[in-house]
Tab-separated table of C-alpha atoms in Angstrom:
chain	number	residue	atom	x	y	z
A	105	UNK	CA	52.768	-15.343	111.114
A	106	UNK	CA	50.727	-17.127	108.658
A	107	UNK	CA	50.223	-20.225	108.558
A	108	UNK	CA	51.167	-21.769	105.171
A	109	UNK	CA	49.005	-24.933	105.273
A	110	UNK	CA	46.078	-22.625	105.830
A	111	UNK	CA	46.625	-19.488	103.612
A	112	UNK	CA	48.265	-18.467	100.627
A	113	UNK	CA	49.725	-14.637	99.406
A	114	UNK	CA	47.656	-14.332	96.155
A	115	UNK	CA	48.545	-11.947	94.120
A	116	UNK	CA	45.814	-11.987	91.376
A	117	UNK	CA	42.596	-14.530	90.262
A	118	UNK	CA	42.341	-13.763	86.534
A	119	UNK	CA	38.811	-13.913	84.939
A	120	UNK	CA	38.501	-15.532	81.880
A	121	UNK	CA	41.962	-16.850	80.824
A	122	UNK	CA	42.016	-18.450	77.725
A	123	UNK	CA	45.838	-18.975	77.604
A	124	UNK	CA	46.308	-21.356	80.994
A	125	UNK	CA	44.974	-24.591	79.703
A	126	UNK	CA	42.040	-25.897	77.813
A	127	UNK	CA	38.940	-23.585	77.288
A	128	UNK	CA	37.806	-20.726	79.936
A	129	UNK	CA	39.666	-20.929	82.858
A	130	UNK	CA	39.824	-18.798	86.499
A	131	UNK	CA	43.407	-18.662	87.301
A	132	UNK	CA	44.739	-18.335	90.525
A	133	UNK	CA	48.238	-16.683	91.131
A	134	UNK	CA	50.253	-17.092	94.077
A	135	UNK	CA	53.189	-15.243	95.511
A	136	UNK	CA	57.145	-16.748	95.615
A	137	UNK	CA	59.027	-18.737	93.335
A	138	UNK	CA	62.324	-20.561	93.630
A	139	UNK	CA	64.062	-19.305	90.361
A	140	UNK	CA	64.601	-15.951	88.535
A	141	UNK	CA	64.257	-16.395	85.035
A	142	UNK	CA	65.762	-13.125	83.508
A	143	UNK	CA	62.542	-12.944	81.206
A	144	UNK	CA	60.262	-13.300	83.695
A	145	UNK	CA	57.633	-10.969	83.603
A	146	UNK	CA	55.488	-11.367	86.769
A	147	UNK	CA	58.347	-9.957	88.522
A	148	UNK	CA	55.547	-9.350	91.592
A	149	UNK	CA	55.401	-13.030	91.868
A	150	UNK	CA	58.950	-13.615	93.363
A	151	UNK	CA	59.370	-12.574	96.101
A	152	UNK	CA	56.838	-14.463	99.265
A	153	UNK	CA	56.192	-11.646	101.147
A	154	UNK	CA	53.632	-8.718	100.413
A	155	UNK	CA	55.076	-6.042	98.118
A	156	UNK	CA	53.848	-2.821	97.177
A	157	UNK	CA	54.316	-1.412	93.688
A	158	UNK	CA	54.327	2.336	92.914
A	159	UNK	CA	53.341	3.543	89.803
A	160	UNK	CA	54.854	7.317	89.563
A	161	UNK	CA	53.804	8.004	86.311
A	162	UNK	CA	49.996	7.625	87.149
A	163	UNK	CA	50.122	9.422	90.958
A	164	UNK	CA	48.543	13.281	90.795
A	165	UNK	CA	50.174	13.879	94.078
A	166	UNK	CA	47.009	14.237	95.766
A	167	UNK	CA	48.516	12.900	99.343
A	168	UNK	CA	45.740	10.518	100.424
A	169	UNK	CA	48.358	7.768	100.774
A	170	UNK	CA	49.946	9.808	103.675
A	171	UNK	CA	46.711	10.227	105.876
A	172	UNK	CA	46.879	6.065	106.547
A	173	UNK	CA	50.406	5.506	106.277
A	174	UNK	CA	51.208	4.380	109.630
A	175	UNK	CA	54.809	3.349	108.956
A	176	UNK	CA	55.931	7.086	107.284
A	177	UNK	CA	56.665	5.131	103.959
A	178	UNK	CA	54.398	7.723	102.311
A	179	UNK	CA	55.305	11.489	101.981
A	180	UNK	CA	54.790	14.148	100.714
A	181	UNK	CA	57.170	17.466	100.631
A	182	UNK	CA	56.748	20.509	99.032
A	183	UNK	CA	53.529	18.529	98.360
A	184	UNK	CA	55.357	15.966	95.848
A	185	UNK	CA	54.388	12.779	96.168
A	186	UNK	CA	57.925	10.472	97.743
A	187	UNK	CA	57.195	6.614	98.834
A	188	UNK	CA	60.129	5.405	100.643
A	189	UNK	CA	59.891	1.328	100.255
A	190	UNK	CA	62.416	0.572	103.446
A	191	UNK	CA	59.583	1.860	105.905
A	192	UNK	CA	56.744	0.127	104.371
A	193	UNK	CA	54.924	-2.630	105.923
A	194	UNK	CA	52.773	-2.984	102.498
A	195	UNK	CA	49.858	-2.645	104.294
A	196	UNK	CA	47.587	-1.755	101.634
A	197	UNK	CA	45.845	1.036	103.057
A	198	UNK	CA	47.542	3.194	100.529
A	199	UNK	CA	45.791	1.239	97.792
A	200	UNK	CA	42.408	1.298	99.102
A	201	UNK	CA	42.640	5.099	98.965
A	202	UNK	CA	44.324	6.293	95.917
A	203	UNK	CA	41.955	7.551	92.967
A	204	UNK	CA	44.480	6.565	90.584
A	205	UNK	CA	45.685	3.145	91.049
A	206	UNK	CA	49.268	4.280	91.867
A	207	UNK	CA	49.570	1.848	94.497
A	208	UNK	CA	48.693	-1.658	94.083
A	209	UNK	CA	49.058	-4.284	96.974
A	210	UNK	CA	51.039	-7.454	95.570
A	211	UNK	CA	50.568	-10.775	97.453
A	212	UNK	CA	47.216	-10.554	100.168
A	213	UNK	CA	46.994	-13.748	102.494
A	214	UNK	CA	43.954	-15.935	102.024
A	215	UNK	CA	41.806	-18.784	102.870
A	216	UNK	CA	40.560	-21.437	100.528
A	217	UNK	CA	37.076	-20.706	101.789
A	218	UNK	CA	37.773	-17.406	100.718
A	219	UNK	CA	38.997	-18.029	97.331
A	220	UNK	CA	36.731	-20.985	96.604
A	221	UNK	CA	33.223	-19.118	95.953
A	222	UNK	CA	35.359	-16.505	93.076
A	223	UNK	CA	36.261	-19.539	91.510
A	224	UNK	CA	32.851	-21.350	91.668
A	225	UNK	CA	30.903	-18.503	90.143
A	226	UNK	CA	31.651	-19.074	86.097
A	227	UNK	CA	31.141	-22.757	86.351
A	228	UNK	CA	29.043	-22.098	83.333
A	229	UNK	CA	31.370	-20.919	81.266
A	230	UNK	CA	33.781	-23.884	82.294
A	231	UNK	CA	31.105	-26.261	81.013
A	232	UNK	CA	30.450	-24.857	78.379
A	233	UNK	CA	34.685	-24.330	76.625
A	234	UNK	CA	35.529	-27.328	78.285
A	235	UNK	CA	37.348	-25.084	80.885
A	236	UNK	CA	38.050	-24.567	85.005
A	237	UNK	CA	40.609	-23.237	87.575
A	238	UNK	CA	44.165	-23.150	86.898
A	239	UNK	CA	46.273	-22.755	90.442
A	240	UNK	CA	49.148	-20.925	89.360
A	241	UNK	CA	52.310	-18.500	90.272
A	242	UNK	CA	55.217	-18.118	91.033
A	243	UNK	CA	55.026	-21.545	91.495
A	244	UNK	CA	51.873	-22.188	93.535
A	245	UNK	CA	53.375	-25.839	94.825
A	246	UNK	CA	55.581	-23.638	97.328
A	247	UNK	CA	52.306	-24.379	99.062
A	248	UNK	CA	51.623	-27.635	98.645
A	249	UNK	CA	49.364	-27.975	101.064
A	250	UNK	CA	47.057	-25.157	100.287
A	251	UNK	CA	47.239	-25.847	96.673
A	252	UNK	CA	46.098	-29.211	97.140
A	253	UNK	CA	42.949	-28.116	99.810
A	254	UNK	CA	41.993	-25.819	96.800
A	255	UNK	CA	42.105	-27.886	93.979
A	256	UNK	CA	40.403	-30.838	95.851
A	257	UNK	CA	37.215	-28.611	96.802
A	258	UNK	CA	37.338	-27.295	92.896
A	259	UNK	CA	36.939	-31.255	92.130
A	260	UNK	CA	34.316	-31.447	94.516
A	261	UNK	CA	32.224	-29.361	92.531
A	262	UNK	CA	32.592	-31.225	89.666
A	263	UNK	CA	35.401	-28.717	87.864
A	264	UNK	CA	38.326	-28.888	85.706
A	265	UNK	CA	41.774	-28.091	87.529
A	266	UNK	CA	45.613	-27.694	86.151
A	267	UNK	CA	48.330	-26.939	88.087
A	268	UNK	CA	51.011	-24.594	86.330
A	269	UNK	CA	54.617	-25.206	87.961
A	270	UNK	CA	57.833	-24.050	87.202
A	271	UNK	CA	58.864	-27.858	88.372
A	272	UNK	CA	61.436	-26.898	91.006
A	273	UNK	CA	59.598	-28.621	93.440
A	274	UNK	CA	59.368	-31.394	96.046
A	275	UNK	CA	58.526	-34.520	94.997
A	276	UNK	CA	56.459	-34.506	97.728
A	277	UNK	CA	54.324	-31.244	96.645
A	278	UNK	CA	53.451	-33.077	93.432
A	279	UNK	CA	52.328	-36.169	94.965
A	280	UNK	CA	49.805	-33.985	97.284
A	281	UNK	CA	48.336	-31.830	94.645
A	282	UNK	CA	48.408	-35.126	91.415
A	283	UNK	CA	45.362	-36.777	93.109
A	284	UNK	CA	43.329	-33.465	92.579
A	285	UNK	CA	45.142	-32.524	89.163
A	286	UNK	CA	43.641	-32.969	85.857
A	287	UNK	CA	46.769	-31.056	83.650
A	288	UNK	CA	50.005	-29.928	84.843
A	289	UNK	CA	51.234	-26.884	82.909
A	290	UNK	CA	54.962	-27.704	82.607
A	291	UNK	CA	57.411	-25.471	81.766
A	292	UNK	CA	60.969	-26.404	80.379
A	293	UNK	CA	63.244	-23.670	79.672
A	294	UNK	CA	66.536	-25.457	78.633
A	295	UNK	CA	67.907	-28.756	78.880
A	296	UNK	CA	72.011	-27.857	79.219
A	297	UNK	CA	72.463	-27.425	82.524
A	298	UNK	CA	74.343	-24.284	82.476
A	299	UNK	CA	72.243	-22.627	79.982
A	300	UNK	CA	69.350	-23.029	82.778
A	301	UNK	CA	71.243	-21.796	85.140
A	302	UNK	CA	72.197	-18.521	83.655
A	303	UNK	CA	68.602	-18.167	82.570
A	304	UNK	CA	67.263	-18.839	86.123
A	305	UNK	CA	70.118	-19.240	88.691
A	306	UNK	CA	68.927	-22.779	89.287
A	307	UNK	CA	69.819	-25.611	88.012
A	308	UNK	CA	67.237	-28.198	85.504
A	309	UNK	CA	68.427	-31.551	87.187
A	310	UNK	CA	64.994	-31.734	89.364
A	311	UNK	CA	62.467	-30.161	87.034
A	312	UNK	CA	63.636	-32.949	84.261
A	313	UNK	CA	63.644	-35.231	87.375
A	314	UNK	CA	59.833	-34.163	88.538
A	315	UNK	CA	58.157	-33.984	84.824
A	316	UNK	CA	59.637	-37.678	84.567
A	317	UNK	CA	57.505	-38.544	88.101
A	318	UNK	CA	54.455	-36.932	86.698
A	319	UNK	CA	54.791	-39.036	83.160
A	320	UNK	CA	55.486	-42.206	85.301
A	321	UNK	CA	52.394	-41.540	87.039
A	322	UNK	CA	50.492	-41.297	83.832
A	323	UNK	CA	49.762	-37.422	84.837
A	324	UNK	CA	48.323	-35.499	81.720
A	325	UNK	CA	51.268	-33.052	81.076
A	326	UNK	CA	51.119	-29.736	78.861
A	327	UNK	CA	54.498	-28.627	78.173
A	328	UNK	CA	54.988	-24.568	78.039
A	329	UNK	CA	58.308	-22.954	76.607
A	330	UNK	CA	59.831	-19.653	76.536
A	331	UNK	CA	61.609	-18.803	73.521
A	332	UNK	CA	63.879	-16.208	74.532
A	333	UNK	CA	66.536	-15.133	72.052
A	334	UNK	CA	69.894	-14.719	73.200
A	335	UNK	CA	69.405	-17.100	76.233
A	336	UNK	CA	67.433	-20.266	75.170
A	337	UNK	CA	66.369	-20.183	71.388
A	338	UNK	CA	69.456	-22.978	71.148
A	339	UNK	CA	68.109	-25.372	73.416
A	340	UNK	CA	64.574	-25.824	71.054
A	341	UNK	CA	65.504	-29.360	69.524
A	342	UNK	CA	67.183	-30.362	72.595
A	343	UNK	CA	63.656	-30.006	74.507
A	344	UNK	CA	62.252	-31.751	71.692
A	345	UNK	CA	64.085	-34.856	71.835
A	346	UNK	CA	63.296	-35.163	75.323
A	347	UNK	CA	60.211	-34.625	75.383
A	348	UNK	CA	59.361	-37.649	72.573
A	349	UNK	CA	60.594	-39.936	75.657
A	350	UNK	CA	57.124	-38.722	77.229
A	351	UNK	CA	54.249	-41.069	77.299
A	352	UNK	CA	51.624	-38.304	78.375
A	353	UNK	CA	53.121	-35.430	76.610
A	354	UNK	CA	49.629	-34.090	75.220
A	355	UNK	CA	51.694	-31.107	73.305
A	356	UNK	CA	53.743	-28.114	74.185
A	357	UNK	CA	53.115	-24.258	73.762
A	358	UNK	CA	56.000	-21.669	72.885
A	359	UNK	CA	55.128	-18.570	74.450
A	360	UNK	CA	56.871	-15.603	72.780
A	361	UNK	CA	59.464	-13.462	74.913
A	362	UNK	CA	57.959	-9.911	75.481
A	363	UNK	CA	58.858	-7.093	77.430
A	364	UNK	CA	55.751	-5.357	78.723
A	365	UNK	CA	56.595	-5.645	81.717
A	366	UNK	CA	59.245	-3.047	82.315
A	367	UNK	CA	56.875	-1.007	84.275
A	368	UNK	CA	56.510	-3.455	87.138
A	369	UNK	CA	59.942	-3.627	87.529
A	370	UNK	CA	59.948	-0.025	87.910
A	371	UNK	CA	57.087	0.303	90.315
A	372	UNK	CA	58.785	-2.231	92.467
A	373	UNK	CA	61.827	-0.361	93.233
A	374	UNK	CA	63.609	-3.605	91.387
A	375	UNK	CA	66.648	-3.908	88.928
A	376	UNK	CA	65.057	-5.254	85.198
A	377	UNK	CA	66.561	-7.783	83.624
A	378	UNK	CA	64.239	-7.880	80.496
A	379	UNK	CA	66.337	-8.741	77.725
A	380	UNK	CA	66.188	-6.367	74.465
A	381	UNK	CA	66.185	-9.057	71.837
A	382	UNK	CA	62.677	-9.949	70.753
A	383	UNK	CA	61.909	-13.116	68.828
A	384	UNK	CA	60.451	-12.358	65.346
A	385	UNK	CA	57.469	-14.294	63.897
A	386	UNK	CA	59.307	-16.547	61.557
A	387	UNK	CA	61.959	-18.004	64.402
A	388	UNK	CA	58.778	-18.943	66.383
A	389	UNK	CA	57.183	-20.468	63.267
A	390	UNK	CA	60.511	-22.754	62.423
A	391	UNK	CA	60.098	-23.354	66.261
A	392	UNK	CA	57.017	-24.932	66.020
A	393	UNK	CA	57.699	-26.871	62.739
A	394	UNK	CA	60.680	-28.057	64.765
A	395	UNK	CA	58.018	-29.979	67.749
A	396	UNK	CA	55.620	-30.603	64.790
A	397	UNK	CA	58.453	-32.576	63.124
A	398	UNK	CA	59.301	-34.578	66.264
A	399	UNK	CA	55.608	-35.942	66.538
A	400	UNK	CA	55.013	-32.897	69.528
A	401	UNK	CA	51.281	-31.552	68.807
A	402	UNK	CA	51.629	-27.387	69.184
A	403	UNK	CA	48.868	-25.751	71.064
A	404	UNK	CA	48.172	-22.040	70.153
Protein backbone atom coordinates (compact mmCIF):
# COMPACT_ATOMS: atom_id res chain seq x y z
CA UNK A 1 0.00 0.00 0.00
CA UNK A 2 1.19 3.43 -0.48
CA UNK A 3 2.07 5.42 1.77
CA UNK A 4 0.15 8.74 1.65
CA UNK A 5 2.63 11.00 3.50
CA UNK A 6 5.17 9.91 0.93
CA UNK A 7 3.35 9.68 -2.49
CA UNK A 8 0.55 11.04 -4.23
CA UNK A 9 -1.82 9.42 -7.40
CA UNK A 10 -1.23 12.26 -9.95
CA UNK A 11 -3.17 12.25 -12.57
CA UNK A 12 -1.73 15.05 -14.82
CA UNK A 13 1.16 18.14 -14.43
CA UNK A 14 -0.15 20.66 -16.98
CA UNK A 15 2.47 22.81 -18.85
CA UNK A 16 1.83 26.21 -19.18
CA UNK A 17 -1.53 27.00 -17.47
CA UNK A 18 -2.53 30.33 -17.71
CA UNK A 19 -5.98 29.85 -16.05
CA UNK A 20 -4.75 28.48 -12.30
CA UNK A 21 -3.54 31.68 -10.81
CA UNK A 22 -1.40 34.59 -11.70
CA UNK A 23 0.88 34.38 -14.86
CA UNK A 24 2.50 30.91 -16.22
CA UNK A 25 1.95 28.32 -13.98
CA UNK A 26 2.88 24.20 -13.83
CA UNK A 27 -0.10 22.67 -12.32
CA UNK A 28 -0.12 19.66 -10.53
CA UNK A 29 -3.33 17.41 -10.36
CA UNK A 30 -3.97 14.88 -7.89
CA UNK A 31 -6.38 12.01 -7.66
CA UNK A 32 -9.72 11.89 -5.06
CA UNK A 33 -12.01 14.38 -3.96
CA UNK A 34 -14.62 14.45 -1.24
CA UNK A 35 -17.65 15.87 -3.27
CA UNK A 36 -19.34 15.21 -6.67
CA UNK A 37 -20.31 18.28 -8.17
CA UNK A 38 -22.75 17.22 -11.02
CA UNK A 39 -20.73 19.66 -13.40
CA UNK A 40 -17.64 18.45 -12.66
CA UNK A 41 -15.63 17.78 -15.46
CA UNK A 42 -12.41 16.04 -14.31
CA UNK A 43 -14.55 13.19 -13.60
CA UNK A 44 -10.91 11.09 -13.51
CA UNK A 45 -10.12 13.05 -10.48
CA UNK A 46 -12.70 11.40 -8.07
CA UNK A 47 -12.19 8.56 -7.40
CA UNK A 48 -8.38 7.78 -5.19
CA UNK A 49 -7.49 4.83 -6.73
CA UNK A 50 -5.88 4.29 -10.30
CA UNK A 51 -8.48 4.19 -13.09
CA UNK A 52 -8.21 3.33 -16.54
CA UNK A 53 -10.18 5.13 -19.24
CA UNK A 54 -11.05 3.55 -22.62
CA UNK A 55 -11.53 5.50 -25.46
CA UNK A 56 -13.57 3.14 -28.08
CA UNK A 57 -13.96 5.52 -30.59
CA UNK A 58 -10.11 5.97 -31.17
CA UNK A 59 -9.03 1.93 -30.68
CA UNK A 60 -8.24 0.18 -34.38
CA UNK A 61 -8.56 -3.11 -32.68
CA UNK A 62 -5.08 -3.90 -33.21
CA UNK A 63 -4.88 -6.26 -29.85
CA UNK A 64 -1.58 -5.08 -28.36
CA UNK A 65 -3.42 -4.36 -25.10
CA UNK A 66 -4.06 -8.17 -24.75
CA UNK A 67 -0.33 -9.38 -25.10
CA UNK A 68 0.40 -7.52 -21.38
CA UNK A 69 -2.84 -7.81 -19.87
CA UNK A 70 -2.11 -9.95 -17.03
CA UNK A 71 -5.50 -9.66 -15.32
CA UNK A 72 -7.72 -10.79 -18.75
CA UNK A 73 -9.37 -7.23 -18.59
CA UNK A 74 -8.33 -6.93 -22.25
CA UNK A 75 -9.85 -9.07 -25.11
CA UNK A 76 -10.26 -9.51 -28.04
CA UNK A 77 -12.96 -11.93 -29.92
CA UNK A 78 -13.65 -12.35 -33.29
CA UNK A 79 -10.67 -9.93 -33.14
CA UNK A 80 -12.92 -6.91 -31.71
CA UNK A 81 -11.43 -5.08 -29.33
CA UNK A 82 -13.70 -5.78 -25.51
CA UNK A 83 -12.04 -4.22 -22.13
CA UNK A 84 -13.84 -5.61 -19.27
CA UNK A 85 -13.16 -2.88 -16.28
CA UNK A 86 -14.12 -5.52 -13.24
CA UNK A 87 -10.79 -7.52 -14.02
CA UNK A 88 -8.53 -4.66 -14.35
CA UNK A 89 -5.87 -3.85 -12.00
CA UNK A 90 -5.16 -0.47 -14.15
CA UNK A 91 -1.87 -1.39 -14.52
CA UNK A 92 -0.95 0.69 -17.32
CA UNK A 93 0.76 -1.64 -19.44
CA UNK A 94 -2.08 -1.32 -21.84
CA UNK A 95 -1.24 2.36 -22.23
CA UNK A 96 2.34 2.09 -22.78
CA UNK A 97 1.50 -0.07 -25.80
CA UNK A 98 -1.38 1.22 -27.69
CA UNK A 99 -0.54 3.34 -30.97
CA UNK A 100 -3.61 5.19 -30.50
CA UNK A 101 -4.01 6.53 -27.12
CA UNK A 102 -7.14 4.41 -26.41
CA UNK A 103 -6.04 3.70 -23.06
CA UNK A 104 -4.87 6.27 -20.76
CA UNK A 105 -3.70 5.45 -17.10
CA UNK A 106 -5.57 7.93 -14.59
CA UNK A 107 -3.92 8.50 -11.16
CA UNK A 108 0.15 7.04 -11.14
CA UNK A 109 1.72 7.13 -7.51
CA UNK A 110 4.64 9.48 -7.03
CA UNK A 111 7.35 10.97 -5.06
CA UNK A 112 7.99 14.63 -4.52
CA UNK A 113 11.53 14.03 -5.67
CA UNK A 114 9.99 12.78 -8.60
CA UNK A 115 7.67 15.50 -9.36
CA UNK A 116 9.90 18.31 -8.13
CA UNK A 117 12.57 18.55 -11.14
CA UNK A 118 9.13 18.78 -13.92
CA UNK A 119 8.16 21.55 -11.97
CA UNK A 120 11.60 23.28 -11.60
CA UNK A 121 12.37 23.26 -15.29
CA UNK A 122 10.22 26.57 -16.59
CA UNK A 123 11.34 28.64 -13.69
CA UNK A 124 11.99 31.09 -16.42
CA UNK A 125 8.90 31.48 -17.60
CA UNK A 126 7.54 31.84 -13.90
CA UNK A 127 9.85 34.84 -13.54
CA UNK A 128 9.23 36.23 -16.19
CA UNK A 129 4.61 36.31 -16.04
CA UNK A 130 4.93 36.57 -12.54
CA UNK A 131 3.93 32.81 -12.42
CA UNK A 132 4.79 29.14 -10.56
CA UNK A 133 3.25 25.76 -9.48
CA UNK A 134 -0.27 25.42 -8.67
CA UNK A 135 -0.89 21.94 -6.52
CA UNK A 136 -4.20 21.05 -7.54
CA UNK A 137 -7.09 18.19 -7.95
CA UNK A 138 -9.51 16.70 -6.89
CA UNK A 139 -8.64 18.38 -3.99
CA UNK A 140 -4.89 17.89 -3.54
CA UNK A 141 -5.22 18.66 0.53
CA UNK A 142 -6.60 14.92 0.76
CA UNK A 143 -2.84 14.76 1.10
CA UNK A 144 -1.89 17.14 3.26
CA UNK A 145 1.15 15.97 3.97
CA UNK A 146 2.53 15.47 0.54
CA UNK A 147 1.08 18.65 -0.63
CA UNK A 148 2.81 20.51 1.90
CA UNK A 149 6.54 18.52 1.28
CA UNK A 150 5.91 19.75 -2.38
CA UNK A 151 5.04 23.13 -2.08
CA UNK A 152 7.75 23.78 0.63
CA UNK A 153 10.68 22.48 -1.77
CA UNK A 154 8.88 24.73 -4.71
CA UNK A 155 9.54 27.73 -2.06
CA UNK A 156 12.88 26.59 -1.62
CA UNK A 157 13.71 27.41 -4.98
CA UNK A 158 12.56 30.64 -4.78
CA UNK A 159 8.93 29.93 -6.73
CA UNK A 160 5.46 31.04 -6.66
CA UNK A 161 2.90 28.35 -5.23
CA UNK A 162 -1.19 28.31 -4.92
CA UNK A 163 -3.04 25.73 -3.64
CA UNK A 164 -6.51 25.11 -5.47
CA UNK A 165 -9.07 23.36 -2.95
CA UNK A 166 -12.47 22.53 -3.16
CA UNK A 167 -12.39 23.60 0.82
CA UNK A 168 -13.87 20.39 2.23
CA UNK A 169 -11.00 19.92 4.19
CA UNK A 170 -9.38 19.55 7.62
CA UNK A 171 -8.54 22.38 9.31
CA UNK A 172 -5.61 20.73 9.95
CA UNK A 173 -4.57 20.17 6.08
CA UNK A 174 -4.73 23.94 5.66
CA UNK A 175 -2.66 24.81 8.50
CA UNK A 176 0.20 22.31 7.05
CA UNK A 177 0.21 23.46 3.52
CA UNK A 178 -0.60 27.88 4.58
CA UNK A 179 3.07 28.22 5.70
CA UNK A 180 4.22 27.18 2.10
CA UNK A 181 1.12 28.88 0.27
CA UNK A 182 1.29 32.06 -1.52
CA UNK A 183 -2.70 31.94 -3.08
CA UNK A 184 -5.36 29.61 -2.29
CA UNK A 185 -7.68 29.06 -5.26
CA UNK A 186 -11.07 28.91 -3.49
CA UNK A 187 -13.96 27.70 -4.86
CA UNK A 188 -17.59 28.49 -3.59
CA UNK A 189 -20.34 26.93 -5.35
CA UNK A 190 -23.47 28.01 -3.32
CA UNK A 191 -24.13 29.42 -0.09
CA UNK A 192 -27.88 27.68 0.76
CA UNK A 193 -27.09 24.75 2.20
CA UNK A 194 -29.29 22.52 0.30
CA UNK A 195 -28.58 23.99 -2.97
CA UNK A 196 -24.82 22.72 -2.25
CA UNK A 197 -25.82 19.72 -1.42
CA UNK A 198 -27.75 18.75 -4.45
CA UNK A 199 -24.94 20.23 -6.49
CA UNK A 200 -22.26 18.16 -4.65
CA UNK A 201 -23.82 15.73 -2.09
CA UNK A 202 -21.97 17.59 0.63
CA UNK A 203 -22.85 20.03 2.57
CA UNK A 204 -21.07 24.09 2.52
CA UNK A 205 -21.00 24.45 6.44
CA UNK A 206 -17.01 23.66 6.49
CA UNK A 207 -15.84 25.14 3.22
CA UNK A 208 -17.55 28.66 4.48
CA UNK A 209 -16.02 27.55 7.84
CA UNK A 210 -12.26 26.91 6.27
CA UNK A 211 -12.18 30.09 3.72
CA UNK A 212 -13.08 32.10 7.05
CA UNK A 213 -9.65 30.34 8.76
CA UNK A 214 -7.65 31.20 5.74
CA UNK A 215 -8.99 35.11 5.79
CA UNK A 216 -8.33 35.12 9.62
CA UNK A 217 -4.95 34.09 8.90
CA UNK A 218 -4.48 36.89 6.47
CA UNK A 219 -4.01 34.03 3.62
CA UNK A 220 -4.18 35.67 0.05
CA UNK A 221 -7.48 34.07 -1.23
CA UNK A 222 -8.69 33.90 -5.02
CA UNK A 223 -12.20 33.01 -5.10
CA UNK A 224 -13.31 30.64 -8.25
CA UNK A 225 -17.13 30.05 -9.12
CA UNK A 226 -19.04 27.83 -11.27
CA UNK A 227 -21.94 29.27 -12.84
CA UNK A 228 -24.01 26.45 -13.64
CA UNK A 229 -27.55 27.14 -14.83
CA UNK A 230 -30.23 25.23 -13.45
CA UNK A 231 -28.26 24.36 -10.21
CA UNK A 232 -26.40 27.49 -8.87
CA UNK A 233 -26.89 30.64 -11.18
CA UNK A 234 -29.38 31.73 -8.01
CA UNK A 235 -26.92 31.67 -5.43
CA UNK A 236 -24.54 34.59 -7.44
CA UNK A 237 -25.44 37.63 -5.06
CA UNK A 238 -25.64 35.43 -2.16
CA UNK A 239 -21.75 34.55 -2.70
CA UNK A 240 -21.28 38.08 -3.18
CA UNK A 241 -22.43 39.35 0.00
CA UNK A 242 -20.33 36.99 1.70
CA UNK A 243 -17.58 37.35 0.25
CA UNK A 244 -17.42 41.49 0.99
CA UNK A 245 -17.02 40.13 4.77
CA UNK A 246 -13.44 39.01 3.39
CA UNK A 247 -10.44 40.98 4.33
CA UNK A 248 -8.05 39.15 1.76
CA UNK A 249 -10.52 38.50 -0.91
CA UNK A 250 -8.08 39.62 -3.85
CA UNK A 251 -11.14 38.90 -6.48
CA UNK A 252 -13.12 35.99 -7.74
CA UNK A 253 -13.29 34.23 -11.25
CA UNK A 254 -16.64 32.74 -12.77
CA UNK A 255 -15.72 29.92 -14.77
CA UNK A 256 -18.39 29.09 -17.38
CA UNK A 257 -20.26 25.58 -17.15
CA UNK A 258 -19.20 23.42 -20.22
CA UNK A 259 -19.70 20.05 -21.20
CA UNK A 260 -16.63 18.76 -23.01
CA UNK A 261 -16.21 16.39 -21.01
CA UNK A 262 -18.79 13.80 -21.89
CA UNK A 263 -16.18 11.64 -23.35
CA UNK A 264 -14.39 10.91 -20.10
CA UNK A 265 -17.34 9.91 -18.61
CA UNK A 266 -17.74 7.52 -21.29
CA UNK A 267 -14.26 6.12 -21.34
CA UNK A 268 -14.60 5.52 -17.67
CA UNK A 269 -17.36 3.13 -17.75
CA UNK A 270 -19.20 6.04 -15.47
CA UNK A 271 -22.87 7.43 -15.41
CA UNK A 272 -22.65 11.49 -16.72
CA UNK A 273 -24.24 13.84 -14.97
CA UNK A 274 -23.31 16.87 -17.23
CA UNK A 275 -26.15 19.05 -17.20
CA UNK A 276 -27.62 20.24 -20.76
CA UNK A 277 -28.22 23.86 -19.91
CA UNK A 278 -25.31 26.03 -20.93
CA UNK A 279 -24.87 29.56 -19.61
CA UNK A 280 -24.99 32.17 -22.44
CA UNK A 281 -22.54 35.11 -22.62
CA UNK A 282 -24.77 37.82 -21.35
CA UNK A 283 -25.88 35.84 -17.88
CA UNK A 284 -22.08 35.58 -17.23
CA UNK A 285 -21.59 39.26 -18.09
CA UNK A 286 -24.60 40.48 -15.55
CA UNK A 287 -22.66 37.93 -13.31
CA UNK A 288 -19.71 39.75 -13.22
CA UNK A 289 -21.30 43.28 -13.06
CA UNK A 290 -23.06 41.70 -10.09
CA UNK A 291 -19.20 41.11 -7.99
CA UNK A 292 -18.06 44.33 -9.77
CA UNK A 293 -20.98 46.12 -8.05
CA UNK A 294 -20.25 44.64 -4.61
CA UNK A 295 -16.57 46.08 -4.64
CA UNK A 296 -15.34 42.11 -5.79
CA UNK A 297 -12.42 42.76 -8.50
CA UNK A 298 -13.22 39.96 -11.52
CA UNK A 299 -10.23 38.18 -12.84
CA UNK A 300 -10.50 36.90 -16.49
Amino acid sequence: MEDPKRTAPVTDIKYFAVHDGDGIRTTVFLKGCPLRCVWCHNPEGLNASPQMSCYANKCINCGNCRTVCESGAQRMPDGIHQYDRSLCNACGRCESICPVGAMKRNGVFRTVDEILPLLLRDQNFYISSGGGVTVSGGECLLYPEFTASLLRKIKENSINTAVDTCGFVSQDALRQVLPYTDTFLYDIKAMDEEVHIRCTGQSNRLILENIRFLDAQNARIEVRIPYVPGYNADQMEKIAVFLTSLRNLTGVRILPYHNYAGSKYASLGMENTLPKQLPAAEEIAAVQELFWRNGIPVRH
